[in-house]
Amino acid sequence: MGQLKEECGVFGVFCNEAYDVARMTYYALFALQHRGQESAGIVVGDDGLFRTHKDAGTVEDVFTPTALEKLGLGNMAVGHVRYGTAATKDRINAQPMVVNHVKGRMAIANNGTLVNYHALREKLELDGAIFHTSSDTEVISYLITRERLTAPSIEAAVERAMPHLEGSYSLIVMSPTKLIAARDPWGFHPLCYGTTEDGRVVIASESCALNSVGATLIRDLLPGEILVVDKNGIRTIETHVGTRPHARCVFEYIYFARPDSVIDGTTVHAARVAAGEFLAKEHPVEADVVIGVPDSGLDAAIGYAKESGIPYEIGFIKNKYIGRTFIAPGQANREDKVRIKLNPISEVVKGKRVVLVDDSIVRGTTGGRIVKLLRDAGATEIHMRISAPPFLHPCYYGTDVDSCENLIACKHTPEEIAKLMDADTLGFLGLDSVKLLTGEKNACEFCTACFTGIYPTAVPDAPVCSKYDRKISEGKKKN
Amino acid sequence: MGQLKEECGVFGVFCNEAYDVARMTYYALFALQHRGQESAGIVVGDDGLFRTHKDAGTVEDVFTPTALEKLGLGNMAVGHVRYGTAATKDRINAQPMVVNHVKGRMAIANNGTLVNYHALREKLELDGAIFHTSSDTEVISYLITRERLTAPSIEAAVERAMPHLEGSYSLIVMSPTKLIAARDPWGFHPLCYGTTEDGRVVIASESCALNSVGATLIRDLLPGEILVVDKNGIRTIETHVGTRPHARCVFEYIYFARPDSVIDGTTVHAARVAAGEFLAKEHPVEADVVIGVPDSGLDAAIGYAKESGIPYEIGFIKNKYIGRTFIAPGQANREDKVRIKLNPISEVVKGKRVVLVDDSIVRGTTGGRIVKLLRDAGATEIHMRISAPPFLHPCYYGTDVDSCENLIACKHTPEEIAKLMDADTLGFLGLDSVKLLTGEKNACEFCTACFTGIYPTAVPDAPVCSKYDRKISEGKKKN
Amino acid sequence: MGQLKEECGVFGVFCNEAYDVARMTYYALFALQHRGQESAGIVVGDDGLFRTHKDAGTVEDVFTPTALEKLGLGNMAVGHVRYGTAATKDRINAQPMVVNHVKGRMAIANNGTLVNYHALREKLELDGAIFHTSSDTEVISYLITRERLTAPSIEAAVERAMPHLEGSYSLIVMSPTKLIAARDPWGFHPLCYGTTEDGRVVIASESCALNSVGATLIRDLLPGEILVVDKNGIRTIETHVGTRPHARCVFEYIYFARPDSVIDGTTVHAARVAAGEFLAKEHPVEADVVIGVPDSGLDAAIGYAKESGIPYEIGFIKNKYIGRTFIAPGQANREDKVRIKLNPISEVVKGKRVVLVDDSIVRGTTGGRIVKLLRDAGATEIHMRISAPPFLHPCYYGTDVDSCENLIACKHTPEEIAKLMDADTLGFLGLDSVKLLTGEKNACEFCTACFTGIYPTAVPDAPVCSKYDRKISEGKKKN
Amino acid sequence: MGQLKEECGVFGVFCNEAYDVARMTYYALFALQHRGQESAGIVVGDDGLFRTHKDAGTVEDVFTPTALEKLGLGNMAVGHVRYGTAATKDRINAQPMVVNHVKGRMAIANNGTLVNYHALREKLELDGAIFHTSSDTEVISYLITRERLTAPSIEAAVERAMPHLEGSYSLIVMSPTKLIAARDPWGFHPLCYGTTEDGRVVIASESCALNSVGATLIRDLLPGEILVVDKNGIRTIETHVGTRPHARCVFEYIYFARPDSVIDGTTVHAARVAAGEFLAKEHPVEADVVIGVPDSGLDAAIGYAKESGIPYEIGFIKNKYIGRTFIAPGQANREDKVRIKLNPISEVVKGKRVVLVDDSIVRGTTGGRIVKLLRDAGATEIHMRISAPPFLHPCYYGTDVDSCENLIACKHTPEEIAKLMDADTLGFLGLDSVKLLTGEKNACEFCTACFTGIYPTAVPDAPVCSKYDRKISEGKKKN
């Protein structure tokens, strides 16, 4: 039951002929919907003409048959789904953003968060710029536009703008004739590309979006790489590649990305199964059955079962009909939201010692209710295993980690948390294991700031959760 | 990927005091939503006053906060979700039906199909009755009303009306002061009741609805039993119990019901795991991995893996954001609806011999596409296992089995179907195993008409699928 | 500014060939929309098949392009718009009602109110009938159905049912092959028919609906007449004609009907102009300008100006953009709903003695605000003239006259009302003039129960407003 | 039946305390709705904080109770309704526009069209500006922002920006502490202000909006005047007053504005009555009755009747229920859209010689259908009188005059048009009369470019309709 939110998903497609790129983007955005449900948008490029539709809401909310129809055919499209980190769920912040500038027009979609946003914006304002949104993307638009005044091409303008940007970004820019993608030099978030059998080029935040439109993944962009797609084919600009230490977000594997996506060469499902296997080694227990909390804990539960030899079972049925307009029980109602969403299969857990695997504990309330459901269903022991280390530090790169006051791990040791949630035991994944989730070769390349407080860039400020920090580091030594 | 539809889900609640029974019913209908998504309705009984809201659509569509609010508090409620078998998706057929008659008022919700509907209706029409709907429930309303003219109580009227009804029904009737439930004497469809800690009585098609509102299952009504709940407590009328042979719908276990429901003492998940185990015995194969088609094939896949010793894995990710207003690809689009909804995890199946478990094959087209997805993802062998026998005969008791022309099993042998779907092998569950799904003690009590053509009641007409019928019966001898 | 509501508008069309009768009915219902905005419905008869769409809301709300499209082509249609007099704004009461009975099917739309509804319903219930609605029309359906069991034809069943019905009704019944219209023997409400150039027969509550679809009015049905339209043409059944005293509703002329409609041979506009002329004779005054309250007072204002010689002017602009979802000012707001809807043209009234004509005074609050608007705009004198006598008695035939407690005329003399509204003088139309509104020949044929308390049928009960009654009758003597 | 569209309506309010300014603006926008129905928006200023809601649609569409509620209380607000002249009906162009700049934030709403838009925009783009919309208002925002970098105040920035702007504009700008209004030096479109009893200052395109919120008109801004409202009261900046020749749009009087509005001292209704009087003098005819086409021809019809002595009557009933989602008859349908919207009162015109007054003829098709309706209703002669001269030239200041190819007056003489429309005679208002519509003192101050081709500013290009131009000027000599 995920409660943390990643910012966005981006998608772009380039064809040599007019095609129903709007619909193709629509399907791809469905595959990326887990990356953001606050707004959705598509801009179709039709021989230099741009047609836009975007609004607050899910892809299905925003794109009615009429809206999709109006976008028409085109040879390019850019799409975006968004989760607003700030109080910016407004329609005005929906992307892609379309801007007109002296050399023409561009549509721009972005996944990421700049740490130097305020500094960049102030500088632009002092130069007479006006801002319609509170989005990073508008700042990036200005920077590209200003570089474009002198740069020989739009891709050169992107190239020149990148050194000004500190933080995470996975950009797709559509000019009247080109589709350009750029991944920040740290490689925080994924951005990959592929092709279809009939030669269309597609770019997406995750490879599952490529699959959904029948494209084959070629590879992720390198951190710092710029990809340029036009009538002449695909080119790559590697000026900024290798200029910064790699700092891939480990949470993409543990939490955000879809299990069927392949990021930087590793299948997310495999990374989660590995997490479950590590958990079984780090926190073994005698038990009768391993179950995962649907859907986020299932992959790691498979791994735990594999490594431990304890049988895997389906422990919960999740109600799949509960949508965005579901009226949740209020405080006054004795009904329980968790119980409405999740129901244990009594026969599976009754009289059993259960290993319960989930991907995270944020406030601990949901977990506590799930434990209670299992006890009521007759489980005799409940051993929680969490396929990530505890969150202790804020993220400045796009992950909406709750503030320290709300993070149960900031205030309590694992033993205390187990007690609060009424679990018999509780085990978090160790930090050393995190580094091995994608195998030996990629070890250490991750950003693990949310667990360690060690940030790969300068950050605006760094509140510290000192008390428990110590415990964790002590704990690590023991592992 | 279920394609057959059961008719309905019913729910009722009785309290001794005013309570938010509308909201309670709302949550219960979410738990029953899989039993029908065409219409939803709730009638609240508030000290003799009835307030109704119902419409075409899902529970979430129909019940806005305003609609729910307007229903207000009450001491009783009846709810219904519906799948229209005929061309009757009209709002007019939404239930519960509220009728006014000489002795007052009743709300009535029903799950089932009468085989003598036309005969009963004609008789009533000849007596001056008018009909607003094409629903069984209106016929039942008239029969109860007419008996009520002379019967001493509403429950007596129900009791006297039942002998006229041939076919399946699981009724809930709310009068101004009583809540009455009745299950047909064959026991085709489930109907159970339970209580909450604070003494509310709840009745539902499936026990998962009881769980969702925090109630504890007591038991299913016996086939033919009438349950009467009022201020004096719960009474039972057993006049019609045992008057007919039991004929529980086997498809409730294999297909319709939610895995976490307990029907007539057997957990649905357990019955499906057993089906998987029988399949492994009947159709063993050498393979590397067992995967289920989400969500309907997962339970049986667990069983197949258990029995065969081949590891269970998560093979597909199902897109959970595709709702009722999703715009599916047209014929002209090269995008594939199955691929948008289901994506294989390549790493799990690449280079592997895969056992693929699903619950049914109707037309075979979806199955064929799923096989193709696995081949594209690199599976070397694909062995389909279906946790039910082939459909060969129409159902007259509420299951919308497709007509013979559309049923692939009516026209082809399993070997032919495997070939058509490009699977290496294909195995259906044997009929003898079906009878053992709920254990030895309940063996033989099932209605298996859709597989065998042997109907537990007289039926309007019985089209036969002779050619393959023979093959199946021959096949059975071999098992 | 009308505040009284008439019940309904009905429309029917018969063609010899398949035609877009749904759309034709849609346009006609727009012309009848002033007769009811609570619900709208159309049933298309397509060679015996009925397709229905109806819902709560205006014609424009209910009939989306999709809804209209789905109704398809047909050779007949019946339409209905409704104002619910009781607390019955529910969708369930929307008409036309479609009922199935032993001889087939009928759609039935009605405008009117039965005074013996409760007696008829009780009798039917004792005979085993069930009721889904609280509408007269369901009772009428049963009566026709029961007669149909023995009657040789649907029109004969209508003929036999009519003697049971006391009160107002203007019925249109569609059987699989016939369109039948019936007007009650008192002739309370209008019901007319006409034909189009290409031979389609149309029936409607008002002739303006005929005009809107390009048909030419033939005449109103006689009170008590039944019209039968089928492939053989138009026939008429006059059994019930002349069996009751005529009692046409005078309010159709003064208030409900559209000014461009012709009812029983008299144009509504002409009747209202005549009312204005009578007013000028009965209540002359020296003034500079005559203005009407839009839209209901404009016709009578023309008449007053004509007769008095005082110039007619446009005194108010009515905001035509205020629709059904307008958010009116609450008590807390200093804004004034009347001022938002109506704005005087200052130049027209400034420094002038103004004759202000409207069609009724109900509670007096709106009128008082309008007087204030004129004073604020600089009018020096304001002389209100009301083109109807004061309401003193409830209507049992379909007009939603407010209860006595709310009727200002029940509690105050005209002089007192003028004072309360801050008008310099106030004059109501005299009762004798009412009888002459449609000319000499039709004099005395009206139902004037709401003014006089003299009812043309037995009524359930007759609360009397004695105090002012006396004054009025005294006043009448003086005239 | 107006078919030309003016661009926009603007509204602003300043209070000294927190007030429900959103709702006040909502009511005012209803009064201005005739000036634009494409989009609507309100920005509330709450002590420096801005809250915005705007969207495509009418005021009633855009402002749901929830949307209005969310705007909350504030001490200032700006509102806007818009008609898009270009293909810019997009939500993105909805106003007020909110921009953030180095000195803070401003909301800006504008009515008008710049003739030097393209030149200004290109200059800004060359300086690195990016544009999100295709609206003049964004260009004006940049100009004010850039001046603000050095200007001592926001009003000084407006003052400095104005000399750059060529064309029409009626601006309202809201800064965190001030409300500023500016009218272009030509005075093309109206912009007035007033106060409420409790001291709130309101600014609006038309005085009818002031009336709707209970404010009293003080006066229109002078052409070129800037009004500044803040806690210190109202100030005025007259630097640009008198710098350009006055060129008030005559169409505001004839066509756009609401009859109850007072513009630059003249009531619109009075100007239209005067137009009718001039028409009667210029084009007298013997007739029995004068009727106006509702609603746009009614005022001039009153004037024609007054001057000619021929009685005024109500000739048509306009269907007031036809809204924005009305499904108009297609080509295939024999129903007639004009007939559905307008129905003649037969009794008024039958056997009569009719003077039919309207405000304009654009393509002539609607007029032709109206003439046919009258003939069908029995009129013996029809004399059309148009209360404006014929359109012959494009407007560059905000009026969406159709292109020359579509203007019937560009291709035909009045005699030819009369024949095409089947009218017996046709008379347009003479140009000399136009200049006298607001009385002697204001004569000649109008922009009459659409009739004469003489533009008060430089224009991008000036296509000429030479053939008929000559005829008109010849005609003029004869008058």
PDB file of N, CA, C and O in Angstrom, chain D residues 129-153:
ATOM      1  N   ALA D 129      11.697  36.695 -24.273  1.00  0.00           N
ATOM      2  CA  ALA D 129      10.397  36.412 -23.668  1.00  0.00           C
ATOM      3  C   ALA D 129       9.792  35.143 -24.252  1.00  0.00           C
ATOM      4  O   ALA D 129       9.995  34.838 -25.423  1.00  0.00           O
ATOM      5  N   ILE D 130       9.063  34.418 -23.413  1.00  0.00           N
ATOM      6  CA  ILE D 130       8.309  33.271 -23.907  1.00  0.00           C
ATOM      7  C   ILE D 130       6.817  33.556 -23.737  1.00  0.00           C
ATOM      8  O   ILE D 130       6.417  34.281 -22.829  1.00  0.00           O
ATOM      9  N   PHE D 131       6.010  33.007 -24.624  1.00  0.00           N
ATOM     10  CA  PHE D 131       4.580  33.272 -24.592  1.00  0.00           C
ATOM     11  C   PHE D 131       3.794  31.977 -24.458  1.00  0.00           C
ATOM     12  O   PHE D 131       4.027  31.014 -25.187  1.00  0.00           O
ATOM     13  N   HIS D 132       2.858  31.997 -23.518  1.00  0.00           N
ATOM     14  CA  HIS D 132       2.015  30.820 -23.304  1.00  0.00           C
ATOM     15  C   HIS D 132       0.701  30.928 -24.059  1.00  0.00           C
ATOM     16  O   HIS D 132       0.029  29.946 -24.272  1.00  0.00           O
ATOM     17  N   THR D 133       0.303  32.133 -24.411  1.00  0.00           N
ATOM     18  CA  THR D 133      -0.995  32.341 -25.033  1.00  0.00           C
ATOM     19  C   THR D 133      -0.821  33.149 -26.325  1.00  0.00           C
ATOM     20  O   THR D 133       0.269  33.625 -26.635  1.00  0.00           O
ATOM     21  N   SER D 134      -1.912  33.303 -27.028  1.00  0.00           N
ATOM     22  CA  SER D 134      -1.897  34.162 -28.207  1.00  0.00           C
ATOM     23  C   SER D 134      -2.718  35.417 -27.931  1.00  0.00           C
ATOM     24  O   SER D 134      -3.328  35.990 -28.804  1.00  0.00           O
ATOM     25  N   SER D 135      -2.695  35.832 -26.656  1.00  0.00           N
ATOM     26  CA  SER D 135      -3.568  36.929 -26.247  1.00  0.00           C
ATOM     27  C   SER D 135      -2.783  38.234 -26.107  1.00  0.00           C
ATOM     28  O   SER D 135      -1.653  38.259 -25.625  1.00  0.00           O
ATOM     29  N   ASP D 136      -3.433  39.323 -26.499  1.00  0.00           N
ATOM     30  CA  ASP D 136      -2.887  40.667 -26.296  1.00  0.00           C
ATOM     31  C   ASP D 136      -2.457  40.893 -24.863  1.00  0.00           C
ATOM     32  O   ASP D 136      -1.484  41.603 -24.581  1.00  0.00           O
ATOM     33  N   THR D 137      -3.220  40.298 -23.977  1.00  0.00           N
ATOM     34  CA  THR D 137      -3.032  40.572 -22.561  1.00  0.00           C
ATOM     35  C   THR D 137      -1.658  40.127 -22.090  1.00  0.00           C
ATOM     36  O   THR D 137      -1.064  40.745 -21.210  1.00  0.00           O
ATOM     37  N   GLU D 138      -1.126  39.054 -22.692  1.00  0.00           N
ATOM     38  CA  GLU D 138       0.203  38.605 -22.277  1.00  0.00           C
ATOM     39  C   GLU D 138       1.261  39.620 -22.718  1.00  0.00           C
ATOM     40  O   GLU D 138       2.202  39.894 -21.970  1.00  0.00           O
ATOM     41  N   VAL D 139       1.068  40.187 -23.911  1.00  0.00           N
ATOM     42  CA  VAL D 139       1.990  41.231 -24.374  1.00  0.00           C
ATOM     43  C   VAL D 139       1.928  42.435 -23.435  1.00  0.00           C
ATOM     44  O   VAL D 139       2.961  42.975 -23.008  1.00  0.00           O
ATOM     45  N   ILE D 140       0.720  42.836 -23.080  1.00  0.00           N
ATOM     46  CA  ILE D 140       0.569  43.978 -22.169  1.00  0.00           C
ATOM     47  C   ILE D 140       1.213  43.672 -20.821  1.00  0.00           C
ATOM     48  O   ILE D 140       1.880  44.523 -20.224  1.00  0.00           O
ATOM     49  N   SER D 141       1.056  42.431 -20.344  1.00  0.00           N
ATOM     50  CA  SER D 141       1.677  42.033 -19.079  1.00  0.00           C
ATOM     51  C   SER D 141       3.186  42.232 -19.114  1.00  0.00           C
ATOM     52  O   SER D 141       3.787  42.747 -18.162  1.00  0.00           O
ATOM     53  N   TYR D 142       3.796  41.791 -20.204  1.00  0.00           N
ATOM     54  CA  TYR D 142       5.250  41.949 -20.334  1.00  0.00           C
ATOM     55  C   TYR D 142       5.641  43.417 -20.327  1.00  0.00           C
ATOM     56  O   TYR D 142       6.598  43.818 -19.670  1.00  0.00           O
ATOM     57  N   LEU D 143       4.889  44.229 -21.072  1.00  0.00           N
ATOM     58  CA  LEU D 143       5.249  45.645 -21.154  1.00  0.00           C
ATOM     59  C   LEU D 143       5.154  46.303 -19.784  1.00  0.00           C
ATOM     60  O   LEU D 143       6.044  47.050 -19.379  1.00  0.00           O
ATOM     61  N   ILE D 144       4.093  45.990 -19.059  1.00  0.00           N
ATOM     62  CA  ILE D 144       3.960  46.571 -17.717  1.00  0.00           C
ATOM     63  C   ILE D 144       5.076  46.055 -16.817  1.00  0.00           C
ATOM     64  O   ILE D 144       5.718  46.826 -16.087  1.00  0.00           O
ATOM     65  N   THR D 145       5.354  44.743 -16.868  1.00  0.00           N
ATOM     66  CA  THR D 145       6.413  44.149 -16.039  1.00  0.00           C
ATOM     67  C   THR D 145       7.765  44.796 -16.305  1.00  0.00           C
ATOM     68  O   THR D 145       8.511  45.133 -15.375  1.00  0.00           O
ATOM     69  N   ARG D 146       8.078  44.979 -17.566  1.00  0.00           N
ATOM     70  CA  ARG D 146       9.394  45.555 -17.903  1.00  0.00           C
ATOM     71  C   ARG D 146       9.490  47.003 -17.424  1.00  0.00           C
ATOM     72  O   ARG D 146      10.535  47.437 -16.929  1.00  0.00           O
ATOM     73  N   GLU D 147       8.389  47.752 -17.567  1.00  0.00           N
ATOM     74  CA  GLU D 147       8.411  49.121 -17.050  1.00  0.00           C
ATOM     75  C   GLU D 147       8.516  49.111 -15.527  1.00  0.00           C
ATOM     76  O   GLU D 147       9.153  49.968 -14.926  1.00  0.00           O
ATOM     77  N   ARG D 148       7.919  48.088 -14.934  1.00  0.00           N
ATOM     78  CA  ARG D 148       7.909  47.997 -13.462  1.00  0.00           C
ATOM     79  C   ARG D 148       9.306  47.828 -12.887  1.00  0.00           C
ATOM     80  O   ARG D 148       9.554  48.199 -11.731  1.00  0.00           O
ATOM     81  N   LEU D 149      10.225  47.286 -13.699  1.00  0.00           N
ATOM     82  CA  LEU D 149      11.598  47.102 -13.211  1.00  0.00           C
ATOM     83  C   LEU D 149      12.188  48.443 -12.758  1.00  0.00           C
ATOM     84  O   LEU D 149      12.986  48.492 -11.832  1.00  0.00           O
ATOM     85  N   THR D 150      11.760  49.512 -13.427  1.00  0.00           N
ATOM     86  CA  THR D 150      12.325  50.829 -13.080  1.00  0.00           C
ATOM     87  C   THR D 150      11.269  51.802 -12.544  1.00  0.00           C
ATOM     88  O   THR D 150      11.610  52.762 -11.866  1.00  0.00           O
ATOM     89  N   ALA D 151       9.995  51.560 -12.860  1.00  0.00           N
ATOM     90  CA  ALA D 151       8.966  52.507 -12.427  1.00  0.00           C
ATOM     91  C   ALA D 151       8.772  52.434 -10.925  1.00  0.00           C
ATOM     92  O   ALA D 151       8.920  51.371 -10.326  1.00  0.00           O
ATOM     93  N   PRO D 152       8.392  53.533 -10.317  1.00  0.00           N
ATOM     94  CA  PRO D 152       8.259  53.566  -8.858  1.00  0.00           C
ATOM     95  C   PRO D 152       7.014  52.845  -8.350  1.00  0.00           C
ATOM     96  O   PRO D 152       6.922  52.540  -7.169  1.00  0.00           O
ATOM     97  N   SER D 153       6.049  52.608  -9.227  1.00  0.00           N
ATOM     98  CA  SER D 153       4.802  51.987  -8.764  1.00  0.00           C
ATOM     99  C   SER D 153       4.175  51.236  -9.931  1.00  0.00           C
ATOM    100  O   SER D 153       4.538  51.429 -11.089  1.00  0.00           O
TER     101      SER D 153
END
